Amino acid sequence: MKLINDYLSQLLSIARQSNHRFGVVIRGDDLWQQQCVVEAACHLDSSVIYQLGGKAHIEVGKVVQYNKGQQLLGQECQLLICDFRAGFDANSFTAATGCVRGGGLVVIVTDVNGGEGYDQIWLNNALGHLIQLTQNQPLAPLPQVVEHAFEPYHQQQLAIDKIVKVVEGHRKRPLVMTADRGRGKSSAMGIAAAQLMQSRKIRIVLTAPSVATIQPVFEHASRLLDGTKVENNRLSYHQSVLEFIAPDELLRSQVELDCLLVDEASAIPIPMLQRMVEHYHRAVFSTTIHGYEGCGRGFSVKFQTWLKQQRPGTNFYHLEQPIRWNQNDPLENWLFTSFLLDSDLDTLADVQREPQLQRIEKKQLVAEPKLLASCFALLVNAHYQTSPNDLMLLLSDEAIHLYAAFDGGTCLGCILAIEEGQLESQLVEQICLGKRRPKGHLVATTLANQMGITAAARQSSLRIMRIAVHPQRQRSGVGRQMIAQLRQQTEYDFYSTSFGATSELVRFWNQSDFHSVRLGSQRDQASGTHSLIMINGDLDWLDEAKAQFADSMHYSLGTIFSQLEIELVRSLTPINDASVVKAGVHQLIERYCLGGSSYDSVAPLLNLWWQSSPQLAYKVSDLFIRLVVQRNSWADCIAEFGMTGRKQAEQVFRQHLSELVKKSR
């Protein structure tokens, strides 16, 4: 094994000189692969060797299961051993590679031939672009040393200065900070927070899709603040505080703070981000634009366009220089190419053509990588949750299909959909009793288990998991045209979709004749939204489902949905009714409008009025929605709408109600 030892020694030397990382694939019998791993490890201390998957046959610093690579985030190693024979999880693998610093190697141990599925073919093709060490085969040529200036912290220091300026400069001038993975944006926020806490009394609030996302921010701040410990997601230093508050709680409680730091902002719905901007006047929004937690231009274009209009003084800053490795890193380039993490889109021609949707077979996707890359780029841009695992699932799951429309060689729009239903009666019965929940049948099982609509589980259906349209053609009807063509080209009993509900998305699906049938009671931890199921089809049970949804919303808007966004409340109410005040109600409400009776005496009548005429939701004020429909207290309404007290609030409410009654006669 001396040749292998010398080869790996030279490769590590080249990696150190270039401050780059390289991937090495070891193919051979088990004993030979194990010997190669030993030769790679002998050049390094065991503390800087990590292993992902499989059983460690040498002394290593850390070992995690093949699907637990995220546990290595925020840590550093110089050799990462990945045993693909134990299993492969694309999200876990791409996350784990982020802990390998410049000058290090990722050594992949895999079966000689790999699997037979299209996902395995794709993965095997990708692995072929790394350095190969194959038993009984000549050694591959070593890469060239690439030497150039490496200043890893220059851009990060500029970012720190800009964060501090948000606090010290003028109000209403937020900072939007974007970066690829490994550029140090989270550490920049932690360092800036520490500097601010050392120099003044300040309350900094940190928010993000999940607590795990912001741990590096706390770690970097704590390190600079004499090792001050983080307790219950709160770090105190003298009279200053850095604490985490979830996005929905932050908006609901409207806490007093001096600076708001928003990490991975792309995973938070834009309406929530806009409310943060409007309420908190010193804010930093940070997000990854490529990578497994990235968002692409979908977030950048929409949110930044709105910011430029509402906050002309917004500062935009993009960090390009990696912290842990040099630019043009071979491993990073390979990851982006192999798992389609680079979401840069091609420009469409000026001539606008009607989309022609077609189903793309998995065999074609593997044979034409550029075709798949063009489609996946749209999905990464449009959906922050699109991940490398979605790519592998698309290629491996026979129930998942990709439909796309092209303008020349560029993807104009695409739909990712999954077949559901056609479940046997015995299984459906188990689902209804909560004993079974077959994977991949989200809508079918939810309708059967939660709404008692067993026919939905027995019928064939197609759930639209993702839909994306090129930014140049958004808001031009392309999405609706693709959905219409999908229904024309396929034959299912019904079509469904499930997504984090916003008023904009509900209106989009309504325009394609999809109907709301169920709103999840819990907000998604990542997006802060409630999951909504919508249905399209000529179905015997659809009217029953719609009626059940209306009854549920009438009750739940005053309980679990009392804080639902006002515009979403409006978009979830039906519009095909006559908004007329019932006979006998006029006089009582008119007396209230004139100051003749109390609100408590007319509240039940107002509640009956809107429930019998849901169209009112589109005519009444935001105060009416909160007070009557969602039954918020006067105190909460006064705080939300910035009024001086009950007297002013009730005066405004009576005036609006008086105008509404006149129009409804």
XYZ file of C-alpha atoms in Angstrom:
665
model
C 0.000 0.000 0.000
C 3.051 2.257 -0.139
C 1.963 3.711 -3.492
C -1.453 4.552 -2.033
C 0.172 6.072 1.061
C 2.504 8.266 -1.007
C -0.328 9.274 -3.323
C -2.629 10.374 -0.483
C 0.266 12.161 1.246
C 0.939 14.188 -1.918
C -2.798 14.880 -2.348
C -3.049 16.272 1.199
C 0.026 18.432 0.534
C -1.559 19.856 -2.633
C -4.807 20.480 -0.740
C -2.933 22.404 1.974
C -0.959 24.511 -0.483
C -4.103 25.435 -2.416
C -6.301 25.574 0.716
C -8.732 23.470 -1.288
C -10.643 20.271 -0.542
C -10.721 17.147 -2.698
C -13.051 14.174 -2.892
C -11.636 10.651 -3.246
C -13.721 7.561 -4.110
C -12.363 4.180 -3.010
C -13.614 1.159 -4.982
C -12.545 -2.409 -4.282
C -13.121 -5.299 -1.896
C -13.808 -4.582 1.772
C -10.296 -5.302 3.020
C -8.613 -3.171 0.363
C -10.987 -0.252 0.989
C -10.295 -0.477 4.722
C -6.543 -0.427 4.083
C -6.913 2.699 1.916
C -8.800 4.461 4.706
C -6.016 3.546 7.141
C -3.422 5.016 4.750
C -5.373 8.269 4.464
C -5.832 8.545 8.228
C -2.214 7.862 9.170
C -1.188 11.339 7.981
C -3.532 13.104 10.451
C -4.359 13.251 14.132
C -7.467 11.212 14.988
C -9.175 14.297 16.483
C -9.520 15.892 13.014
C -10.953 12.731 11.417
C -14.756 12.337 11.304
C -16.819 9.494 9.870
C -20.287 9.602 8.301
C -22.036 6.225 8.192
C -20.756 2.719 8.814
C -18.532 1.390 11.583
C -15.210 3.100 12.263
C -12.262 0.705 11.925
C -9.744 3.356 12.986
C -9.639 5.899 15.792
C -11.663 8.988 14.829
C -12.840 12.155 16.524
C -16.538 11.717 15.736
C -18.822 9.126 14.133
C -22.419 9.875 13.094
C -24.996 7.784 11.259
C -25.203 8.186 7.491
C -28.392 10.280 7.782
C -27.204 12.464 10.688
C -24.617 14.628 8.931
C -26.312 17.819 10.115
C -24.923 17.024 13.584
C -21.466 17.939 12.281
C -22.434 21.480 11.254
C -20.425 24.146 13.040
C -17.492 21.769 13.641
C -14.249 21.283 11.696
C -12.253 18.293 10.516
C -9.542 17.595 7.959
C -10.626 14.117 6.854
C -14.243 13.025 6.460
C -14.741 9.313 5.808
C -18.139 8.602 4.196
C -19.285 4.981 4.057
C -21.982 4.892 1.385
C -22.349 1.141 1.846
C -24.208 1.872 5.094
C -26.756 4.007 3.242
C -26.904 7.369 1.535
C -28.795 10.520 2.469
C -28.075 13.455 0.168
C -29.072 16.161 2.680
C -26.913 14.582 5.368
C -23.921 14.150 3.070
C -23.965 17.672 1.624
C -24.322 19.107 5.134
C -21.472 17.007 6.549
C -19.014 18.103 3.836
C -19.326 21.646 5.171
C -17.292 20.689 8.239
C -14.196 19.807 6.133
C -11.781 22.739 6.108
C -9.425 23.749 3.346
C -6.494 21.369 3.016
C -8.739 18.406 3.816
C -10.177 15.365 2.047
C -13.542 13.644 1.777
C -12.934 9.921 1.314
C -15.956 7.983 0.049
C -16.190 4.219 0.445
C -18.769 2.713 -1.899
C -19.782 -0.513 -3.615
C -17.926 -1.224 -6.834
C -20.938 -1.016 -9.125
C -23.457 0.903 -7.015
C -27.226 0.258 -7.184
C -29.531 -0.146 -10.158
C -32.106 2.615 -9.529
C -31.972 5.893 -11.438
C -30.932 7.697 -8.250
C -28.016 5.287 -7.862
C -27.056 5.719 -11.515
C -27.052 9.501 -11.033
C -24.975 9.228 -7.857
C -22.508 6.807 -9.437
C -22.085 9.120 -12.445
C -21.445 12.011 -10.057
C -18.876 10.051 -8.050
C -17.054 9.357 -11.302
C -16.035 13.034 -11.434
C -14.046 12.768 -8.192
C -10.544 11.315 -7.787
C -10.761 7.526 -8.166
C -8.784 4.942 -6.198
C -9.792 1.609 -7.714
C -8.323 -1.745 -6.762
C -6.002 -3.181 -9.434
C -6.234 0.033 -11.493
C -3.584 2.736 -12.174
C -3.605 5.772 -9.904
C -5.317 8.885 -11.245
C -3.153 11.961 -12.045
C -2.762 14.322 -9.101
C -4.407 17.760 -9.362
C -2.307 20.878 -9.881
C -1.435 23.227 -7.028
C -3.450 26.462 -7.302
C -1.841 29.263 -5.336
C -3.502 32.633 -4.895
C -4.067 35.162 -2.134
C -6.353 33.924 0.600
C -7.999 36.578 2.770
C -10.848 34.700 4.439
C -11.930 37.343 6.944
C -11.880 40.566 4.928
C -15.457 40.325 3.664
C -16.659 38.989 7.001
C -15.245 42.055 8.775
C -17.085 44.301 6.328
C -20.275 42.385 7.145
C -19.679 42.881 10.882
C -19.208 46.618 10.367
C -22.448 46.823 8.371
C -24.398 44.986 11.108
C -23.060 47.404 13.740
C -24.036 50.344 11.520
C -27.663 49.141 11.489
C -27.702 49.934 15.215
C -25.557 53.063 15.148
C -26.864 54.588 11.898
C -30.269 55.896 10.823
C -33.462 53.972 11.530
C -35.397 52.165 8.782
C -32.247 51.170 6.896
C -32.186 47.371 7.151
C -29.317 45.198 5.980
C -29.866 42.182 3.699
C -26.864 39.859 3.835
C -26.623 36.922 1.410
C -23.976 34.245 0.984
C -23.284 30.723 -0.151
C -22.585 28.105 2.514
C -19.376 28.478 4.498
C -18.995 32.242 4.030
C -19.239 33.108 7.721
C -22.484 35.064 7.793
C -23.721 33.368 10.993
C -20.397 33.972 12.730
C -20.474 37.597 11.509
C -23.816 38.089 13.250
C -22.489 36.500 16.448
C -19.321 38.620 16.454
C -21.270 41.812 15.702
C -23.765 41.008 18.471
C -20.902 40.522 20.944
C -19.271 43.830 19.976
C -22.571 45.673 20.391
C -23.203 44.033 23.774
C -19.708 44.991 24.975
C -20.099 48.652 23.993
C -23.596 49.508 25.276
C -26.746 48.319 27.004
C -28.696 46.616 24.252
C -31.382 43.990 23.645
C -30.767 42.002 20.468
C -33.388 39.513 19.339
C -32.437 36.654 17.047
C -35.096 34.860 14.991
C -34.920 32.022 12.473
C -36.943 29.047 11.181
C -35.550 26.844 13.961
C -33.408 27.117 17.078
C -30.795 24.798 15.575
C -30.198 27.268 12.743
C -28.863 29.983 15.040
C -26.637 28.004 17.403
C -23.447 29.185 15.596
C -24.514 32.808 16.234
C -24.767 32.140 19.972
C -21.474 30.199 19.964
C -19.482 33.024 18.342
C -21.039 35.668 20.585
C -20.399 33.597 23.716
C -16.772 33.028 22.772
C -16.111 36.783 22.618
C -18.076 37.537 25.786
C -15.695 35.752 28.166
C -17.396 32.413 27.559
C -20.794 33.596 28.851
C -23.113 30.593 28.707
C -26.286 30.374 26.648
C -29.256 29.320 28.779
C -32.738 28.726 27.335
C -31.680 30.346 24.046
C -30.706 33.519 25.875
C -27.254 35.031 26.419
C -26.837 37.781 29.036
C -23.750 39.995 29.390
C -23.864 42.694 32.070
C -27.038 44.621 31.150
C -27.196 43.420 27.532
C -29.119 40.472 26.122
C -29.034 38.322 22.979
C -32.043 35.990 22.810
C -33.941 33.800 20.375
C -37.667 34.333 19.722
C -39.543 32.296 17.095
C -40.864 34.336 14.124
C -44.578 33.890 14.882
C -44.110 34.757 18.560
C -41.971 37.769 17.626
C -44.776 39.210 15.487
C -47.533 38.264 17.893
C -45.923 39.766 21.009
C -44.248 42.732 19.246
C -41.449 42.780 21.802
C -39.345 45.819 22.562
C -35.838 45.486 21.153
C -32.893 47.485 19.871
C -31.839 45.249 16.981
C -33.412 42.289 15.170
C -31.231 39.620 13.536
C -33.061 37.269 11.134
C -31.078 34.195 10.068
C -32.074 31.988 7.089
C -34.718 34.569 6.230
C -35.594 32.763 2.987
C -37.342 30.054 5.010
C -39.733 32.608 6.525
C -42.760 33.658 4.425
C -42.301 37.057 2.803
C -45.475 38.524 4.426
C -43.936 37.776 7.835
C -40.641 39.374 6.805
C -42.525 42.452 5.628
C -44.276 42.750 8.987
C -40.885 42.525 10.705
C -39.581 45.379 8.565
C -42.646 47.500 9.296
C -42.519 46.978 13.061
C -38.785 46.680 13.795
C -36.768 49.556 12.387
C -33.262 48.212 12.983
C -33.058 44.785 11.366
C -30.574 42.481 9.636
C -31.820 39.767 7.262
C -29.344 37.003 6.494
C -29.852 34.031 4.199
C -28.080 31.335 2.199
C -28.725 31.620 -1.532
C -27.178 28.325 -2.610
C -26.823 25.011 -0.837
C -29.136 22.641 0.972
C -30.668 25.460 3.060
C -30.643 27.971 0.204
C -33.371 29.818 -1.617
C -31.948 31.182 -4.858
C -33.510 34.253 -6.402
C -37.050 33.431 -5.303
C -36.440 35.153 -1.970
C -33.971 37.690 -3.315
C -36.133 39.095 -6.101
C -39.476 39.340 -4.279
C -38.294 40.531 -0.887
C -35.544 42.811 -2.151
C -37.882 44.442 -4.677
C -40.371 45.190 -1.902
C -37.593 46.520 0.348
C -36.316 48.903 -2.307
C -39.793 50.391 -2.555
C -40.612 50.527 1.163
C -37.120 51.096 2.587
C -35.025 52.934 -0.041
C -32.102 53.100 2.387
C -31.753 49.295 2.577
C -28.170 48.031 2.312
C -27.539 44.811 0.352
C -24.317 42.869 0.877
C -23.176 39.534 -0.581
C -20.292 37.544 0.924
C -18.357 35.620 -1.723
C -15.146 34.577 0.010
C -15.348 31.257 1.910
C -13.989 31.201 5.457
C -12.872 27.581 5.721
C -11.502 27.019 2.211
C -10.278 28.960 -0.783
C -12.408 30.174 -3.656
C -13.081 27.809 -6.569
C -12.921 24.839 -4.223
C -13.057 21.544 -6.203
C -15.281 19.793 -3.663
C -17.757 22.669 -3.428
C -17.934 22.932 -7.228
C -18.580 19.186 -7.454
C -21.333 19.321 -4.825
C -23.096 22.183 -6.571
C -22.943 20.426 -9.935
C -23.818 16.925 -8.714
C -26.731 17.852 -6.461
C -27.944 20.812 -8.542
C -27.458 23.261 -5.684
C -26.461 26.125 -7.941
C -29.758 27.858 -8.644
C -28.617 30.324 -11.268
C -31.207 30.505 -14.042
C -30.819 30.976 -17.770
C -32.419 34.027 -19.361
C -35.548 33.457 -21.452
C -36.009 34.835 -24.942
C -38.090 38.011 -25.268
C -40.698 36.245 -27.419
C -43.380 34.799 -25.136
C -44.805 31.440 -26.162
C -47.636 29.498 -24.597
C -46.227 26.741 -22.394
C -46.470 23.183 -23.683
C -46.315 20.855 -20.696
C -44.727 17.424 -21.086
C -43.869 14.595 -18.728
C -40.135 13.957 -18.459
C -39.247 10.312 -17.819
C -36.572 9.449 -15.237
C -34.465 7.693 -17.862
C -34.310 10.932 -19.874
C -33.422 12.980 -16.780
C -30.407 10.757 -16.067
C -29.341 10.702 -19.724
C -29.595 14.509 -20.039
C -28.235 16.105 -16.849
C -28.589 19.638 -18.254
C -32.316 19.043 -18.719
C -32.751 18.030 -15.083
C -30.510 20.882 -13.909
C -32.648 23.422 -15.787
C -35.833 22.143 -14.123
C -34.322 21.752 -10.667
C -32.915 25.283 -10.747
C -36.486 26.577 -10.965
C -37.563 24.427 -8.002
C -34.624 25.580 -5.879
C -35.443 29.207 -6.706
C -39.148 28.911 -6.019
C -39.166 26.682 -2.921
C -36.785 27.241 -0.020
C -37.358 23.645 1.165
C -36.184 22.024 -2.086
C -33.176 19.904 -1.144
C -30.732 17.311 -2.515
C -32.992 14.602 -1.082
C -35.773 15.877 -3.363
C -33.489 15.250 -6.333
C -32.766 11.683 -5.228
C -36.443 11.053 -4.432
C -37.502 12.267 -7.868
C -35.129 9.781 -9.467
C -35.935 6.854 -7.156
C -39.688 7.003 -6.442
C -41.840 5.594 -9.251
C -44.870 7.495 -7.924
C -43.198 10.899 -8.369
C -43.324 12.544 -11.806
C -41.784 15.676 -13.292
C -43.724 17.735 -15.832
C -42.041 20.669 -17.555
C -42.489 23.270 -20.268
C -39.524 24.685 -22.177
C -38.679 27.825 -24.090
C -35.890 26.670 -26.350
C -33.502 24.831 -24.040
C -34.543 26.756 -20.934
C -37.154 25.483 -18.486
C -40.096 27.873 -18.481
C -41.995 26.100 -15.727
C -42.246 22.726 -14.042
C -44.475 20.678 -11.772
C -43.355 17.977 -9.347
C -46.262 15.646 -8.529
C -46.871 12.355 -6.716
C -49.546 9.709 -7.269
C -51.696 8.983 -4.214
C -54.629 6.810 -3.194
C -56.071 3.605 -4.651
C -55.604 2.072 -1.209
C -57.341 -1.163 -0.222
C -60.419 -0.940 2.021
C -58.746 -2.793 4.893
C -55.815 -0.341 4.877
C -58.215 2.619 4.669
C -59.998 1.322 7.768
C -56.661 1.141 9.618
C -55.910 4.715 8.503
C -59.256 5.952 9.831
C -58.491 4.348 13.191
C -55.079 6.033 13.293
C -53.223 2.710 13.206
C -51.584 3.141 9.797
C -50.246 6.103 7.829
C -48.695 4.863 4.574
C -45.829 6.999 3.362
C -46.390 9.131 0.265
C -50.182 9.455 0.611
C -50.379 12.753 2.492
C -53.705 14.109 1.226
C -55.436 10.729 0.825
C -54.675 9.695 4.418
C -55.437 13.120 5.907
C -58.879 13.312 4.287
C -59.706 9.790 5.453
C -58.311 10.088 8.978
C -59.113 13.704 9.851
C -62.286 14.320 7.825
C -63.803 10.858 7.471
C -63.771 11.006 3.658
C -62.686 7.430 2.952
C -63.446 7.679 -0.775
C -60.461 10.017 -1.164
C -58.097 7.240 -0.065
C -59.655 4.659 -2.391
C -59.707 6.906 -5.453
C -56.695 7.738 -7.629
C -55.254 11.218 -7.160
C -52.261 13.318 -8.077
C -50.804 15.692 -5.491
C -48.859 18.663 -6.835
C -45.852 18.834 -4.513
C -44.068 21.770 -6.161
C -44.843 24.160 -8.978
C -42.352 26.711 -10.275
C -42.360 29.303 -13.051
C -39.353 31.187 -14.407
C -39.187 34.649 -12.753
C -39.377 36.363 -16.170
C -42.784 34.782 -16.788
C -44.330 34.883 -13.335
C -47.739 36.581 -12.967
C -48.495 36.004 -16.653
C -50.766 32.976 -16.300
C -48.101 30.328 -17.029
C -48.711 28.475 -13.755
C -52.471 28.254 -14.349
C -51.899 27.106 -17.931
C -49.562 24.343 -16.775
C -52.074 23.113 -14.186
C -54.832 23.086 -16.822
C -52.626 21.112 -19.226
C -51.682 18.690 -16.455
C -55.367 17.890 -15.904
C -55.929 17.500 -19.649
C -52.983 15.139 -20.112
C -53.645 12.881 -17.120
C -56.575 10.864 -15.799
C -56.967 10.877 -12.036
C -60.146 10.994 -9.960
C -58.976 14.246 -8.397
C -55.993 16.561 -7.998
C -54.677 18.026 -4.766
C -52.008 20.236 -3.310
C -50.725 20.939 0.189
C -48.627 23.991 1.070
C -47.894 26.620 3.701
C -50.904 28.897 3.397
C -50.519 32.548 2.434
C -53.255 34.721 0.926
C -51.297 35.029 -2.337
C -50.939 31.263 -2.765
C -54.581 30.586 -1.863
C -55.722 33.053 -4.542
C -53.427 31.384 -7.102
C -54.905 27.935 -6.486
C -58.459 29.307 -6.329
C -57.941 30.682 -9.836
C -57.237 27.107 -10.999
C -60.500 25.906 -9.394
C -58.894 24.298 -6.347
C -60.964 24.401 -3.148
C -59.762 24.600 0.456
C -60.777 21.574 2.536
C -58.444 21.476 5.533
C -56.119 23.867 7.381
C -53.567 22.316 9.733
C -53.864 23.432 13.348
C -50.110 23.812 13.953
C -47.788 26.318 12.308
C -44.848 24.786 10.466
C -41.672 25.379 12.495
C -39.674 26.298 9.410
C -42.099 28.550 7.522
C -44.371 29.782 10.315
C -47.420 28.956 8.180
C -50.334 26.546 8.518
C -50.488 23.696 6.001
C -53.522 23.953 3.688
C -54.983 21.136 1.572
C -56.855 22.131 -1.590
C -58.759 19.848 -3.984
C -59.783 19.968 -7.655
C -62.110 17.486 -9.326
C -65.696 16.453 -10.099
C -66.322 14.572 -6.863
C -69.388 13.395 -4.984
C -67.780 14.308 -1.678
C -66.292 17.714 -2.506
C -69.340 19.750 -1.416
C -69.349 17.830 1.863
C -65.650 18.566 2.351
C -66.119 22.283 1.594
C -69.044 22.522 4.016
C -67.053 20.728 6.698
C -64.160 23.163 6.116
C -66.480 26.192 6.415
C -67.956 24.889 9.691
C -64.484 24.165 11.020
C -63.223 27.645 10.158
C -66.263 29.346 11.732
C -65.350 27.660 15.000
C -61.556 27.689 14.766
C -61.089 31.342 13.768
C -62.110 32.253 17.296
C -59.856 29.638 18.885
C -56.749 28.039 17.344
C -56.728 30.424 14.358
C -57.324 33.623 16.326
C -53.922 34.951 15.179
C -54.233 33.874 11.534
C -53.146 36.634 9.144
C -56.079 38.900 8.278
C -55.684 38.638 4.493
C -55.478 34.852 4.791
C -58.749 34.862 6.736
C -60.347 36.720 3.837
C -58.910 34.397 1.179
C -60.168 31.291 3.001
C -63.815 32.431 3.098
C -66.257 31.560 0.256
C -67.483 34.398 -1.946
C -70.687 33.024 -3.495
C -73.281 34.426 -1.097
C -75.399 37.527 -0.634
C -74.153 39.771 2.163
C -77.467 40.976 3.543
C -78.211 41.746 7.167
C -80.931 39.418 8.468
C -84.305 40.989 9.214
C -84.551 42.375 12.734
C -80.794 42.813 13.129
C -80.699 46.256 11.495
C -82.241 48.139 14.379
C -80.105 46.584 17.112
C -76.848 47.124 15.221
C -77.853 50.657 14.176
C -78.462 51.529 17.824
C -74.987 50.285 18.656
C -73.511 52.348 15.831
C -75.174 55.413 17.338
C -73.792 54.628 20.781
C -77.036 53.275 22.171
C -75.932 49.805 23.334
C -72.799 47.915 24.302
C -70.565 45.865 22.050
C -71.207 42.739 24.138
C -74.919 42.954 23.321
C -74.407 43.000 19.547
C -71.289 40.764 19.281
C -73.350 37.532 18.951
C -75.460 39.158 16.200
C -72.379 40.332 14.322
C -70.909 36.835 14.577
C -74.096 35.268 13.117
C -74.131 37.908 10.381
C -70.661 37.187 9.054
C -71.108 33.398 9.339
C -74.292 33.503 7.267
C -72.657 35.927 4.817
C -68.927 35.088 4.606
C -68.576 37.525 1.693
C -68.462 40.174 4.414
C -64.838 39.180 5.040
C -63.924 41.009 1.818
C -65.795 44.173 2.848
C -65.176 44.627 6.537
C -62.199 46.325 8.143
C -59.170 44.552 9.593
C -60.474 45.533 13.037
C -63.763 43.694 12.345
C -61.846 40.565 11.302
C -59.762 40.533 14.474
C -62.547 41.555 16.867
C -65.603 39.705 15.531
C -64.342 36.899 13.285
C -61.248 35.906 15.300
C -62.608 37.134 18.653
C -59.453 38.910 19.772
C -59.815 41.093 22.853
C -60.190 44.869 22.655
C -56.793 45.175 24.362
C -55.085 43.031 21.710
C -56.776 44.963 18.889
C -55.823 48.314 20.383
C -52.188 47.180 20.604
C -52.096 45.713 17.092
C -53.647 48.723 15.364
C -51.811 51.356 17.394
C -54.859 53.019 18.941
C -54.848 55.108 22.109
C -57.540 53.154 23.941
C -60.958 51.497 23.974
C -62.795 54.753 23.366
C -60.972 55.492 20.096
C -61.096 51.857 18.961
C -64.842 51.537 19.516
C -65.493 54.872 17.834
C -63.613 53.688 14.718
C -65.405 50.335 14.826
C -68.868 51.933 15.142
C -68.197 54.314 12.250
C -67.116 51.516 9.933
C -70.005 49.280 11.008
C -72.508 52.047 10.306
C -71.201 52.391 6.727
C -71.299 48.622 6.268
C -74.935 48.344 7.398
C -76.014 51.085 4.974
C -74.368 49.276 2.042
C -75.893 45.926 3.019
C -79.530 47.009 3.029
